[in-house]
Short mmCIF file of C-alpha atoms and ligand atoms in Angstrom, two decimals:
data_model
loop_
_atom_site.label_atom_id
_atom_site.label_comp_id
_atom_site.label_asym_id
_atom_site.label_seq_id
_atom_site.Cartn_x
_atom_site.Cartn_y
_atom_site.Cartn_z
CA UNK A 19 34.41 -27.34 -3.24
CA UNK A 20 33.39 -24.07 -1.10
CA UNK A 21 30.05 -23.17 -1.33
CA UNK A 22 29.82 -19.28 -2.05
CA UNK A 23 26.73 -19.01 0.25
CA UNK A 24 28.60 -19.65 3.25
CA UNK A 25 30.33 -16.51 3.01
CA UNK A 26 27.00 -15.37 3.81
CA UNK A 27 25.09 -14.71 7.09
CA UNK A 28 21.97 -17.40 7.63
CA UNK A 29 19.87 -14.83 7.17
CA UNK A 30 21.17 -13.28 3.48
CA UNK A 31 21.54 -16.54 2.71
CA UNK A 32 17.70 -17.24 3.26
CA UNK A 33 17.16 -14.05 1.06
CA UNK A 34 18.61 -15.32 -1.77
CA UNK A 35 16.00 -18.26 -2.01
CA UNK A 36 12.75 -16.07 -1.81
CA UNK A 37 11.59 -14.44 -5.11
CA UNK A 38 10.48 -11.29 -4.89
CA UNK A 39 7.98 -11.52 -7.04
CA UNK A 40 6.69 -7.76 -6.86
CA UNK A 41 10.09 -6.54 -7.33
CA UNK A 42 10.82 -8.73 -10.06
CA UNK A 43 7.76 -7.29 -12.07
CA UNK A 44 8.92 -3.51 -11.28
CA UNK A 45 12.27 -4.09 -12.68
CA UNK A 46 10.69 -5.55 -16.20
CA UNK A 47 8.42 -2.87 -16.38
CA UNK A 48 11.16 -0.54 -15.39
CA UNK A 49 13.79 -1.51 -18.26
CA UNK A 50 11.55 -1.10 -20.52
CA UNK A 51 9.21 1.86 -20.01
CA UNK A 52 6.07 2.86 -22.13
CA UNK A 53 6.66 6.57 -23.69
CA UNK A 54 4.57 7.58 -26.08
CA UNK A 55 6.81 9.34 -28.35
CA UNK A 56 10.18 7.81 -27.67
CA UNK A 57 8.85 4.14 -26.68
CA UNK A 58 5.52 3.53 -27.50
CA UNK A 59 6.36 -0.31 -28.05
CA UNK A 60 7.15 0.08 -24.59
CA UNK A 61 5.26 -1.78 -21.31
CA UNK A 62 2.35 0.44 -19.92
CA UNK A 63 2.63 -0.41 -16.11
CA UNK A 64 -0.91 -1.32 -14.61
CA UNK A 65 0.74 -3.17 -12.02
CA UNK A 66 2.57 -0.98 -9.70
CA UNK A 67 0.67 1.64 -7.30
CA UNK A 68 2.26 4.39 -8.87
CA UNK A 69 -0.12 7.96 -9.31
CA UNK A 70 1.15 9.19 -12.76
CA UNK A 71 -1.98 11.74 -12.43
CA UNK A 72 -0.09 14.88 -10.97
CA UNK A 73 3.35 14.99 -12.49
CA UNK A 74 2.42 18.44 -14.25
CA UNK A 75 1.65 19.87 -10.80
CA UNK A 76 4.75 18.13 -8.73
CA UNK A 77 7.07 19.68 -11.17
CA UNK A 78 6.02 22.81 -10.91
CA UNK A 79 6.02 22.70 -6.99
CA UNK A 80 8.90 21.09 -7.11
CA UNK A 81 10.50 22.96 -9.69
CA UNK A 82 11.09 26.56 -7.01
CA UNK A 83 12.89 24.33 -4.69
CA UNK A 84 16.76 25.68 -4.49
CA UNK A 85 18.09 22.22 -5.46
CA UNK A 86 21.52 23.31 -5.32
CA UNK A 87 21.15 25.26 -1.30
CA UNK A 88 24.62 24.62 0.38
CA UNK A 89 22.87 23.39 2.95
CA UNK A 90 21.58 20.08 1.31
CA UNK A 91 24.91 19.06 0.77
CA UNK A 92 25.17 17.96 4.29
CA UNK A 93 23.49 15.56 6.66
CA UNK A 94 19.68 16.88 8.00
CA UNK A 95 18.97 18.20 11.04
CA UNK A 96 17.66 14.38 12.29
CA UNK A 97 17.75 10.99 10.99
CA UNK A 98 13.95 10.59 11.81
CA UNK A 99 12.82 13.95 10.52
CA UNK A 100 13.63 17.17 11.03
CA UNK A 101 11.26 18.88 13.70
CA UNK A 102 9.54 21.30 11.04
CA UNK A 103 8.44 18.49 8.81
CA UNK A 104 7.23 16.47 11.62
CA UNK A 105 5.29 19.33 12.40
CA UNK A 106 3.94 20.04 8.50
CA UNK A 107 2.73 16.34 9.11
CA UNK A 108 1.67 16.62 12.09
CA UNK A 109 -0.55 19.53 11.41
CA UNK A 110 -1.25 19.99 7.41
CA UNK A 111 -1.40 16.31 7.10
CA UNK A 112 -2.99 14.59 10.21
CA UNK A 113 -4.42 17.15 12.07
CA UNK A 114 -6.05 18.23 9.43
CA UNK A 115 -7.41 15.38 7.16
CA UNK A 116 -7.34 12.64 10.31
CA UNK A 117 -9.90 14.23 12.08
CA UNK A 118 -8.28 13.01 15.05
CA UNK A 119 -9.63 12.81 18.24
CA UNK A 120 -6.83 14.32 20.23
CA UNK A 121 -4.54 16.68 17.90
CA UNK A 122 -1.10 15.08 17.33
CA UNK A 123 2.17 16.69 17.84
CA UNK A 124 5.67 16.20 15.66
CA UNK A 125 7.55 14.39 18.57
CA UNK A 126 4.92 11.40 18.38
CA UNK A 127 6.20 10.15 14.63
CA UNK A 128 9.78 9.23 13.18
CA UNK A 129 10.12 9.17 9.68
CA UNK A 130 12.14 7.19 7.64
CA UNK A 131 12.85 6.76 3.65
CA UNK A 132 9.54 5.17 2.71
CA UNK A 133 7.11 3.67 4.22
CA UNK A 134 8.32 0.31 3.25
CA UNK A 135 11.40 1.30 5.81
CA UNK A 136 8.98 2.03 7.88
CA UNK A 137 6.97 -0.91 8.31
CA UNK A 138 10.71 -2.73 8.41
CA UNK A 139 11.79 -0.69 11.44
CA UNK A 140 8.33 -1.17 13.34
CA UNK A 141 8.60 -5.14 12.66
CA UNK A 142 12.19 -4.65 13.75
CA UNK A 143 11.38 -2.67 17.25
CA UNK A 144 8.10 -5.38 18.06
CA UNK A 145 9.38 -8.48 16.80
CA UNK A 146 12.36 -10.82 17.66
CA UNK A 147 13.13 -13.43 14.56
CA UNK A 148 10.64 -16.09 13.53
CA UNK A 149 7.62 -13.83 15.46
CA UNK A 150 4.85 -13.21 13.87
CA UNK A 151 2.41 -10.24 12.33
CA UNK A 152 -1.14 -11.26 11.33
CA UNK A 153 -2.54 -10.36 8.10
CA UNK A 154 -5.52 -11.02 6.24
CA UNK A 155 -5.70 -11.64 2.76
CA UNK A 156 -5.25 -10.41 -0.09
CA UNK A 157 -2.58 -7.97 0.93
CA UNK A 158 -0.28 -5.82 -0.23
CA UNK A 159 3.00 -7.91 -1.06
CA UNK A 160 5.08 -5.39 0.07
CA UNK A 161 4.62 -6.51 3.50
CA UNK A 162 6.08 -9.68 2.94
CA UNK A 163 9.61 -8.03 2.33
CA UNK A 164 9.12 -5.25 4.94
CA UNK A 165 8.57 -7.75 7.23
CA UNK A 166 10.61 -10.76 6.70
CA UNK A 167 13.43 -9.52 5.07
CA UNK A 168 15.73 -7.97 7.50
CA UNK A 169 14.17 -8.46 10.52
CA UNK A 170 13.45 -11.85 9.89
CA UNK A 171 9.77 -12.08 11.44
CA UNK A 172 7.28 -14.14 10.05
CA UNK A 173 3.96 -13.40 8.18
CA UNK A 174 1.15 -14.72 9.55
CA UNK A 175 -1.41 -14.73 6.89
CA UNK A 176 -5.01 -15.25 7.62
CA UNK A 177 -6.41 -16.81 4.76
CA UNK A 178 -10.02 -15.25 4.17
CA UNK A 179 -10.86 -17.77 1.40
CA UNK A 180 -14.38 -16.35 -0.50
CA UNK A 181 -14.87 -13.75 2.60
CA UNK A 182 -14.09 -9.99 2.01
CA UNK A 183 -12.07 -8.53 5.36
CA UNK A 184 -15.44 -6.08 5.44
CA UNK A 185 -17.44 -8.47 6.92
CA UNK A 186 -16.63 -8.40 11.22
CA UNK A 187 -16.91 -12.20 11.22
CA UNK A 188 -13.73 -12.73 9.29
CA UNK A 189 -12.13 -11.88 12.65
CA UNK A 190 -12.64 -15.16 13.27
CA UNK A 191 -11.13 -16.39 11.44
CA UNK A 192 -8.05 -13.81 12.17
CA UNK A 193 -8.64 -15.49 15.73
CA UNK A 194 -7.81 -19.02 13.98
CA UNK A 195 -4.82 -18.16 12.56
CA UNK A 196 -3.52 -16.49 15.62
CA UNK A 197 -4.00 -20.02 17.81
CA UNK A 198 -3.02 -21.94 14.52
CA UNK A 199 0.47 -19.71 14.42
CA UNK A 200 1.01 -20.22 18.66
CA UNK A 201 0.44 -24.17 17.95
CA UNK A 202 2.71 -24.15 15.62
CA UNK A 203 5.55 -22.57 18.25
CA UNK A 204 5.12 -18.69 16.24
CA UNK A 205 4.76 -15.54 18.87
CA UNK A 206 2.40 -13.46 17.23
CA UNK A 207 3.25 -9.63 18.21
CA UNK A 208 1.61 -7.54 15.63
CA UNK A 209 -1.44 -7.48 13.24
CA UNK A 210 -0.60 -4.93 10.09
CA UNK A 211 -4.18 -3.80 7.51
CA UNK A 212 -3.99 -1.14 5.10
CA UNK A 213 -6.73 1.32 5.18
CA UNK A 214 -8.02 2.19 2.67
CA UNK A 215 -7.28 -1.24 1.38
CA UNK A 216 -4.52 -2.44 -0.97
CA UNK A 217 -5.12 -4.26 -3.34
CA UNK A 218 -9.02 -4.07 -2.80
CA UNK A 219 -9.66 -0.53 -2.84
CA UNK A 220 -12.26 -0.05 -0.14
CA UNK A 221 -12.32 1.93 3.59
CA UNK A 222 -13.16 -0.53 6.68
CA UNK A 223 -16.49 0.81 8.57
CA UNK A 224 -15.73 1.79 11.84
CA UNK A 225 -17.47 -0.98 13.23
CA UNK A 226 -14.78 -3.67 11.61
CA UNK A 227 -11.77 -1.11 12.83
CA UNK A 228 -13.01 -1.50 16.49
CA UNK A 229 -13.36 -5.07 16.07
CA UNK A 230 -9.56 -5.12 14.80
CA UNK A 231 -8.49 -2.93 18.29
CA UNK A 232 -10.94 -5.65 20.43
CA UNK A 233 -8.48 -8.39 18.48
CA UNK A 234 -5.38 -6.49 19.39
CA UNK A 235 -6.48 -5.98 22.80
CA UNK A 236 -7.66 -9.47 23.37
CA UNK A 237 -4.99 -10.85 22.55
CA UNK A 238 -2.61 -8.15 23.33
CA UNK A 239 -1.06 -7.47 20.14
CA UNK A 240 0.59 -4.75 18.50
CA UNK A 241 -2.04 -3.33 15.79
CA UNK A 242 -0.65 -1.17 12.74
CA UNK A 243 -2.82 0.96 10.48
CA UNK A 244 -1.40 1.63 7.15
CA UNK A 245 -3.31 4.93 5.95
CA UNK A 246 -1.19 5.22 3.36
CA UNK A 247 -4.20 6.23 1.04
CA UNK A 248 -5.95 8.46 3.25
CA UNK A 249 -6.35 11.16 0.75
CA UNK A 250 -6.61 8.87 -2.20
CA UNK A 251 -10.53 8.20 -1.43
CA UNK A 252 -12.28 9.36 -4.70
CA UNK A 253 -15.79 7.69 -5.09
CA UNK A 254 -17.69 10.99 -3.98
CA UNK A 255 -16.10 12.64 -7.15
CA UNK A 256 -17.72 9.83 -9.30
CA UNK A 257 -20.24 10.79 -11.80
CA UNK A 258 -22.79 9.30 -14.01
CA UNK A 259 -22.91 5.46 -14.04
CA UNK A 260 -19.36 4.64 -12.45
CA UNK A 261 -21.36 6.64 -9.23
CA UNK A 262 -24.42 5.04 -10.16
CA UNK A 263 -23.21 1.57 -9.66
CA UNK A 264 -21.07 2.25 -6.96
CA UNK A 265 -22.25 0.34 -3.83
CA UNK A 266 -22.94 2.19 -0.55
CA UNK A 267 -20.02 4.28 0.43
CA UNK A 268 -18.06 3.91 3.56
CA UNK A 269 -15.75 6.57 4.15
CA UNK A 270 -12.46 6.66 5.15
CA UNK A 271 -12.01 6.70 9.10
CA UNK A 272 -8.77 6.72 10.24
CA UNK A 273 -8.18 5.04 13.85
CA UNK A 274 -7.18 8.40 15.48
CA UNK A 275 -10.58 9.41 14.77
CA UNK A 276 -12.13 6.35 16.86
CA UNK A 277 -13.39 8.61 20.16
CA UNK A 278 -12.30 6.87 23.32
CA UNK A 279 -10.13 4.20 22.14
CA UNK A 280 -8.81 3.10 25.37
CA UNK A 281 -12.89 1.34 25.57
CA UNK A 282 -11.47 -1.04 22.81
CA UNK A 283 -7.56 -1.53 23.29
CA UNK A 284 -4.81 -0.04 25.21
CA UNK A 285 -3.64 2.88 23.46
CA UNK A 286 -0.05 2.19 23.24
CA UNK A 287 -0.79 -0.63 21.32
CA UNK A 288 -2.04 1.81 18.66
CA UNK A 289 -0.52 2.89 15.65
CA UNK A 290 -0.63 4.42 11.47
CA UNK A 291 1.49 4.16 9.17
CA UNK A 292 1.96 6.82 6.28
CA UNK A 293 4.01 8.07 3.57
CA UNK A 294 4.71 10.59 0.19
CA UNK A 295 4.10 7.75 -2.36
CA UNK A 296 0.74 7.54 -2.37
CA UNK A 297 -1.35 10.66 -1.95
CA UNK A 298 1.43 12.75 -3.09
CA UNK A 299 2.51 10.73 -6.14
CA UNK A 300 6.40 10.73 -4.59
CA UNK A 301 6.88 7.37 -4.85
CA UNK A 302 10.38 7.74 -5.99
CA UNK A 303 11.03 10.52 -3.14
CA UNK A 304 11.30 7.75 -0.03
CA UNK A 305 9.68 9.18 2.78
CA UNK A 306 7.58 7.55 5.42
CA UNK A 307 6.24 7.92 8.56
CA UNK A 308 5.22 6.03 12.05
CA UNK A 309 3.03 7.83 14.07
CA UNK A 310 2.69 6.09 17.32
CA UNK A 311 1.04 8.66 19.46
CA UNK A 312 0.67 6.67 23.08
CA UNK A 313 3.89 4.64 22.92
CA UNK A 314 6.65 7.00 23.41
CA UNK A 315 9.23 3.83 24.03
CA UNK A 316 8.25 2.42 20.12
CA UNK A 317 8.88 6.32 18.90
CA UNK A 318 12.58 5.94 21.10
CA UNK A 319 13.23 2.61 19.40
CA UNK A 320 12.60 3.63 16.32
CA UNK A 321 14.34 6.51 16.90
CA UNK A 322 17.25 4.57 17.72
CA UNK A 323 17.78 2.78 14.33
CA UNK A 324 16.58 6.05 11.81
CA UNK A 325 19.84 6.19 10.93
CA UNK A 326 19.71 3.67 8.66
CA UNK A 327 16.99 5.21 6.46
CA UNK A 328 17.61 8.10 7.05
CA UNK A 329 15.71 10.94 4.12
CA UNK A 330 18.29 12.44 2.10
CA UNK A 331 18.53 16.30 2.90
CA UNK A 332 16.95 17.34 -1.02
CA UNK A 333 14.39 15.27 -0.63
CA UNK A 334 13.34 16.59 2.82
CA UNK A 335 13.60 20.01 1.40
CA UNK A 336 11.23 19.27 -1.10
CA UNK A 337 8.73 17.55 0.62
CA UNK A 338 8.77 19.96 3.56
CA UNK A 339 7.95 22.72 0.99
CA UNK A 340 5.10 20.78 -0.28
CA UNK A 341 3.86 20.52 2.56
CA UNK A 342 4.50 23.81 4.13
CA UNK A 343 1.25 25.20 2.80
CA UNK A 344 -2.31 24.13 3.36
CA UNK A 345 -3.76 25.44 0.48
CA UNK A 346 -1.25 24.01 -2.09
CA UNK A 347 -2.49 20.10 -0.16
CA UNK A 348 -5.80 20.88 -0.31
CA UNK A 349 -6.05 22.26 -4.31
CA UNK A 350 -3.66 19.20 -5.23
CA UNK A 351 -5.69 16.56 -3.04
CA UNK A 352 -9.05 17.75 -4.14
CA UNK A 353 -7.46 17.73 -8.37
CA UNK A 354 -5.92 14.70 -7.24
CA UNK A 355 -8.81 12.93 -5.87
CA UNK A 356 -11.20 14.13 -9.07
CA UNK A 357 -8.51 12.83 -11.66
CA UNK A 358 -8.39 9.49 -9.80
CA UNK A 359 -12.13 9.45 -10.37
CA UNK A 360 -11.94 9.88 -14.06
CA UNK A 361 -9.33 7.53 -14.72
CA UNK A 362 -11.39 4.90 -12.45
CA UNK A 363 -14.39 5.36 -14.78
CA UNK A 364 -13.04 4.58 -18.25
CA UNK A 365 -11.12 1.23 -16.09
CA UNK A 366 -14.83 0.41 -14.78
CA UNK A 367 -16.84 1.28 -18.01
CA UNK A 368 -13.86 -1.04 -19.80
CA UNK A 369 -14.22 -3.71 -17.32
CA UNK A 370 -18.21 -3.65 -17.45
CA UNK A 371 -18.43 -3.37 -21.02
CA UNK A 372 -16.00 -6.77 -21.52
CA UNK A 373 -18.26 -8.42 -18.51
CA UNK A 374 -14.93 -8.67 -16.08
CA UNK A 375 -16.27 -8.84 -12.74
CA UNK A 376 -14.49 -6.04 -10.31
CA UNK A 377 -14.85 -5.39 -6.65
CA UNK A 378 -15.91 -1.37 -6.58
CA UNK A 379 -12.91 0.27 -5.39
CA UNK A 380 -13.70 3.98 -3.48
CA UNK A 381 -9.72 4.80 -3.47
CA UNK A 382 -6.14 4.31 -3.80
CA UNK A 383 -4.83 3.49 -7.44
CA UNK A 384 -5.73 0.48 -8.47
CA UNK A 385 -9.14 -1.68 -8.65
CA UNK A 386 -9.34 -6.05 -8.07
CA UNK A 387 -10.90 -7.81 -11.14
CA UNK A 388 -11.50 -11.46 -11.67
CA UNK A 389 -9.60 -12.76 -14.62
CA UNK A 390 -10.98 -16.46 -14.04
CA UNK A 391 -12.66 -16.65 -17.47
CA UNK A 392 -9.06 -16.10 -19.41
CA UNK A 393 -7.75 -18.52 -17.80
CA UNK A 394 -6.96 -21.48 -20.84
CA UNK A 395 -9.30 -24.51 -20.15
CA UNK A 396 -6.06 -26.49 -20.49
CA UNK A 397 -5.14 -24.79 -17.12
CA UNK A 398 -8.12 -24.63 -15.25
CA UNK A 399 -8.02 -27.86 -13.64
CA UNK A 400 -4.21 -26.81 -11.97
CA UNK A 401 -5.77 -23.31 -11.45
CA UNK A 402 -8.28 -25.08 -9.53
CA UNK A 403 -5.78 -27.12 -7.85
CA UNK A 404 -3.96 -23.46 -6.87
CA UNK A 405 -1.52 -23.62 -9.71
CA UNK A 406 -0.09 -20.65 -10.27
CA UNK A 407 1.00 -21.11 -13.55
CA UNK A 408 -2.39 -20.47 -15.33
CA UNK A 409 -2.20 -16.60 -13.82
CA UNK A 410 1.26 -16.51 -14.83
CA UNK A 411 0.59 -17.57 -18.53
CA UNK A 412 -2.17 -14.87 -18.39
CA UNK A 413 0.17 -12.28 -16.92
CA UNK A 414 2.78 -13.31 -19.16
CA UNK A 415 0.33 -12.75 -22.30
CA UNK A 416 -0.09 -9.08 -21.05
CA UNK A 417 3.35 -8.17 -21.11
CA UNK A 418 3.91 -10.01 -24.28
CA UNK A 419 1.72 -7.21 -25.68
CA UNK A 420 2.84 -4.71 -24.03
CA UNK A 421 1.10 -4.23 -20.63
CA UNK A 422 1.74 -5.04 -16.74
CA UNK A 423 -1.02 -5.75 -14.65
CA UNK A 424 -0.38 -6.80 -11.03
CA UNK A 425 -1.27 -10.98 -10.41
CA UNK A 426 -2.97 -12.27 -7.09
CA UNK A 427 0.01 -14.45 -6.37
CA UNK A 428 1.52 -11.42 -5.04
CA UNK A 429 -1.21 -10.00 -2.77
CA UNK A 430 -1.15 -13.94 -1.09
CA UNK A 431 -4.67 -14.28 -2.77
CA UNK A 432 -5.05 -18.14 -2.86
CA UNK A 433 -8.29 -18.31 -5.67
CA UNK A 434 -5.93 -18.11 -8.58
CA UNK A 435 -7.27 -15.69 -11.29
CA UNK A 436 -7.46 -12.16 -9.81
CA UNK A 437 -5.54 -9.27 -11.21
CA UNK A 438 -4.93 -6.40 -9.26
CA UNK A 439 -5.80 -3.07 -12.31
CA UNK A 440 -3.41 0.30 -11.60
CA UNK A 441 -5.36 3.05 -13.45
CA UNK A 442 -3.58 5.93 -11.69
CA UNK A 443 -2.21 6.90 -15.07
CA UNK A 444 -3.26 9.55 -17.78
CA UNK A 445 -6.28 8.59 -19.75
CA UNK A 446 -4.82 7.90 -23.04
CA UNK A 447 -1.96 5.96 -21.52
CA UNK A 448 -4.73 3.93 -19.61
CA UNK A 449 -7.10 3.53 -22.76
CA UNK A 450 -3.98 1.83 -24.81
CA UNK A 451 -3.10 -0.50 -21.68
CA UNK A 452 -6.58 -1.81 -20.87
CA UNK A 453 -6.74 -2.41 -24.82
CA UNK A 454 -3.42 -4.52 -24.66
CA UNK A 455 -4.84 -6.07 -21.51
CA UNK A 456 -7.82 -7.05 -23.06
CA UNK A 457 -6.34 -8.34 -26.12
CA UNK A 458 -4.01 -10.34 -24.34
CA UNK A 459 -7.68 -11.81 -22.94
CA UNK A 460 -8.85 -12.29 -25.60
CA UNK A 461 -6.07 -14.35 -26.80
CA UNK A 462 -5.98 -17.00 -23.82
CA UNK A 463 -10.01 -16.85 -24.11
CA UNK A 464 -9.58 -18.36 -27.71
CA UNK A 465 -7.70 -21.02 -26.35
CA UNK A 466 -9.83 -21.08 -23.20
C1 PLP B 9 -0.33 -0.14 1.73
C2 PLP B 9 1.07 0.28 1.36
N1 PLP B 9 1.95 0.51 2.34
C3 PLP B 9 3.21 0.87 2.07
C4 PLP B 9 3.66 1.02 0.78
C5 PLP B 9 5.09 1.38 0.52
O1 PLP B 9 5.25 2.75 0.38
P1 PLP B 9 6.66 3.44 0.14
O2 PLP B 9 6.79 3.70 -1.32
O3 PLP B 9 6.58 4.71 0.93
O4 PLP B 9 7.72 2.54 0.63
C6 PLP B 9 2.77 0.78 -0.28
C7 PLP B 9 3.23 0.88 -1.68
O5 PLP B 9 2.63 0.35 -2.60
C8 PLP B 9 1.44 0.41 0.02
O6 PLP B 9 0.55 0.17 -0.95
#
C-alpha cells in the first residue's frame, strides 16, 4: 500500500507529527467566539495575546483610509517595506520611544507580514537545519513554530526550573544548555528573549540585558530582542492597591538604549524584533519588523527572501497612516497603556481576592498565575510526575464553561499548573471570563 506521506518532503512530513498546541487553542476559540449580544454562550478568549482595548479608536483611524485607492490593487513599492514606512518606524516608533543610543534609519530594518514571519526569516538567514537558538523558559510558544517549522532549526530550551530569567545567575544555567546542546552534536547560532517578557509580564534590568550580550559575545552567538511590547508597559498607570502591591518597577530598556554596546558584544551580533500586533492591537494586520542596525549582510539576506511575506499593499496603507503622525501614537499609546492598567487591576484584585498566586506583570497583555491548587488530587501525583494531563483537565474545565485561558505546556513551562491570564479585553467581557474561570476552579477544587 502507498503511504500518502511520502508524497511529502521530510520536512512537511515532520510537520504533520508536531501539534501545535497554541494554534490548536486559537482555532477553538476562534469558531466559536464570545459576543455579547449575538453569542454570549460563546468562549471569552483569555488565552491569546490579543489587545481588544482600542478597537473603538483603530476603527476610527482606520476608518479615513481610501480602502478602495487604485493603487492598492497592485503589488507595494518593496517586499520588505516600502521606504516611507520604514521611515514612520524608524522615527515615530524607535527613535522616538527606544531612546536609542545612536538614531536609526529605515534602510537598517525589513519588514515582513508579522512578526512571527519575522522571527522565521531571521532563524532562516542564521541557522542551517537541526542548529540551534537558546531560550529560556517559560516562553512564548510561538517561537517554537517560527523557528522549527520551515527552517527546520532546533529550540534549545534552557530549562530555568524554580528560577525567574530576572535573576543574572540563570545565565548559567543558559551557559549549561549551550555545552549540553554542542555535546549533543547541536550548533547553537542564536539566543531569542522577549522583552518585556511573554508570558511573564516583566522588563529585564539592564544589568541582566548586558549579561545576555556578554553570553552572546562569549560565545559568539547571534542575540535577538523581541520588543514586541515596548509600549505595552503599564504599571506606572496603576492606582490604588494593584500599584500598592506592585513590586519595585524596572522599566522597559530596550537594547539600543544600552550606551556603548560594542564593551559587551560585537554589534552586528545585535538585534530587535517588533511588530503591529501588540502595541497597536493589529494582530490580524501581519506586519513585522527586524531591525538589525550593525549587520547590513542579515538586513541583505533578509531582504533576499521578503518576498515571501511580503505586507499586502491595504494593509501597508493603513498602518503607514497610523503611523504617519506622532501625536495620534502618542494619545493612543498613553489611552492604551492606562486601559491596560485598568483591566490588569480587576484580573489582580480577582486573583488576590480567590488567593491565586500571580507573578506582578508591569506590561504586555496577559499576567502568569499558579493554578496548582485546582489541580484534582487524583492528578497531582502525575502532575508531579510532569503529566500534562492534570493542566489539560483544568484547561479543558474552562472552556467547558465557556472561557480560554492559555496553559504552561505551551510556554515550555515544565512545573505543571501555571496558566498564562489575557486581560487585554473590555472590563465586562473580562469580569464574565475570570467568573467562568473561576468557576471552572472551583469545580476541579471540589474534586481536588
Ligand atoms: C513575544 C512575541 N513575539 C512575536 C509574536 C508574534 O507576533 P505577530 O502577530 O506579529 O506574528 C508574539 C505574539 O503573541 C509575541 O508575543
Amino acid at each position: 500500500m502507498t503511504n500518502k506521506n511520502h508524497r511529502l518532503s521530510t520536512r512537511a512530513q515532520e510537520n504533520l507529527s508536531e501539534p501545535n498546541i497554541m494554534l490548536d487553542g486559537v482555532r477553538k476559540v476562534n469558531s466559536d467566539k464570545y459576543d455579547a449580544d449575538t453569542n454570549p454562550n460563546g468562549i471569552i478568549n483569555l488565552g491569546v495575546a490579543e489587545n481588544q482595548l482600542m478597537t473603538k479608536e483603530l476603527t476610527k483611524i482606520m476608518g479615513t483610509v481610501d480602502h478602495v485607492n487604485p493603487k492598492l490593487f497592485g503589488y507595494s513599492e518593496s517586499p520588505s517595506g516600502s521606504k516611507k514606512l520604514r521611515e514612520h518606524f524608524a522615527n515615530n516608533i524607535f527613535n522616538r520611544y527606544f531612546n536609542p543610543v545612536e538614531p536609526v534609519s529605515f534602510d537598517q530594518m525589513v519588514l515582513s507580514a508579522g512578526c512571527s514571519a519575522t522571527v522565521d526569516n531571521f532563524t532562516f538567514c542564521v541557522c542551517d537545519p537541526g542548529e540551534g537558538i537558546i531560550i529560556t523558559t517559560p516562553f512564548y510558544g510561538g517561537f517554537n513554530t517560527d523557528i522549527m517549522v520551515k527552517s527546520k532549526a532546533k529550540v534549545v530550551v534552557c530549562d530555568l526550573g524554580d528560577c525567574l530569567p530576572f535573576d543574572v545567575s540563570h545565565v548559567d544555567l543558559m551557559q549549561n544548555a549551550l555545552y549540553k546542546a554542542e555535546s549533543e552534536g547541536i550548533k547553537v547560532k542564536a539566543v531569542v528573549l522577549s522583552n518585556p517578557h511573554n508570558p511573564l509580564g516583566r522588563n529585564y534590568s539592564r544589568e541582566i540585558l548586558i549579561e545576555f550580550l556578554r553570553f552572546a559575545s562569549r560565545n559568539q552567538v547571534h542575540i535577538l530582542y523581541d520588543e514586541i511590547y515596548a509600549l505595552s508597559v503599564f504599571d506606572d498607570k496603576l492606582v490604588g492597591q494593584a500599584k500598592a502591591e506592585q513590586p519595585g518597577s524596572t522599566p522597559f530598556i530596550s537594547v539600543l538604549s544600552i550606551p556603548d554596546l560594542e564593551q559587551y558584544c560585537e554589534k552586528d551580533l545585535i538585534h530587535v524584533a517588533y511588530g503591529m500586533s501588540k502595541d497597536f492591537c493589529l494582530n490580524g494586520f501581519r506586519c513585522g519588523c527586524l531591525l538589525s542596525p550593525w549587520n547590513p549582510e542579515l538586513i541583505d539576506a533578509m531582504r533576499a527572501i521578503a518576498v515571501f511575506t511580503w505586507m499586502s499593499s491595504p494593509t501597508e496603507a493603513m498602518i503607514t497612516k497610523l503611523l504617519s503622525d506622532p501625536n495620534t501614537i502618542e494619545t493612543f499609546t498613553q489611552t492604551n497603556q492606562k486601559r491596560l492598567a485598568e483591566s490588569y487591576t480587576l484580573a489582580v484584585d480577582t486573583l488576590r481576592a480567590h488567593n491565586i498566586p500571580f507573578l506582578p506583570a508591569q506590561g504586555g497583555h496577559f499576567l502568569w498565575a499558579d493554578f496548582r491548587q485546582f489541580i484534582p488530587r487524583s492528578l497531582t501525583v502525575s502532575a508531579a510526575a510532569g503529566e500534562r494531563s492534570a493542566e489539560h483537565l483544568l484547561c479543558r474545565a474552562m472552556l467547558d464553561r465557556g472561557v480560554y485561558v492559555n496553559w504552561g505546556e505551551a510556554f515550555s513551562e515544565s512545573k505543571v499548573g501555571f496558566f498564562r491570564v489575557t486581560f487585554a479585553v473590555p472590563i465586562p467581557m473580562l469580569k464574565l471570563g475570570l467568573e467562568r474561570m473561576l468557576q471552572a476552579c472551583q469545580g476541579a477544587s471540589q474534586e481536588a
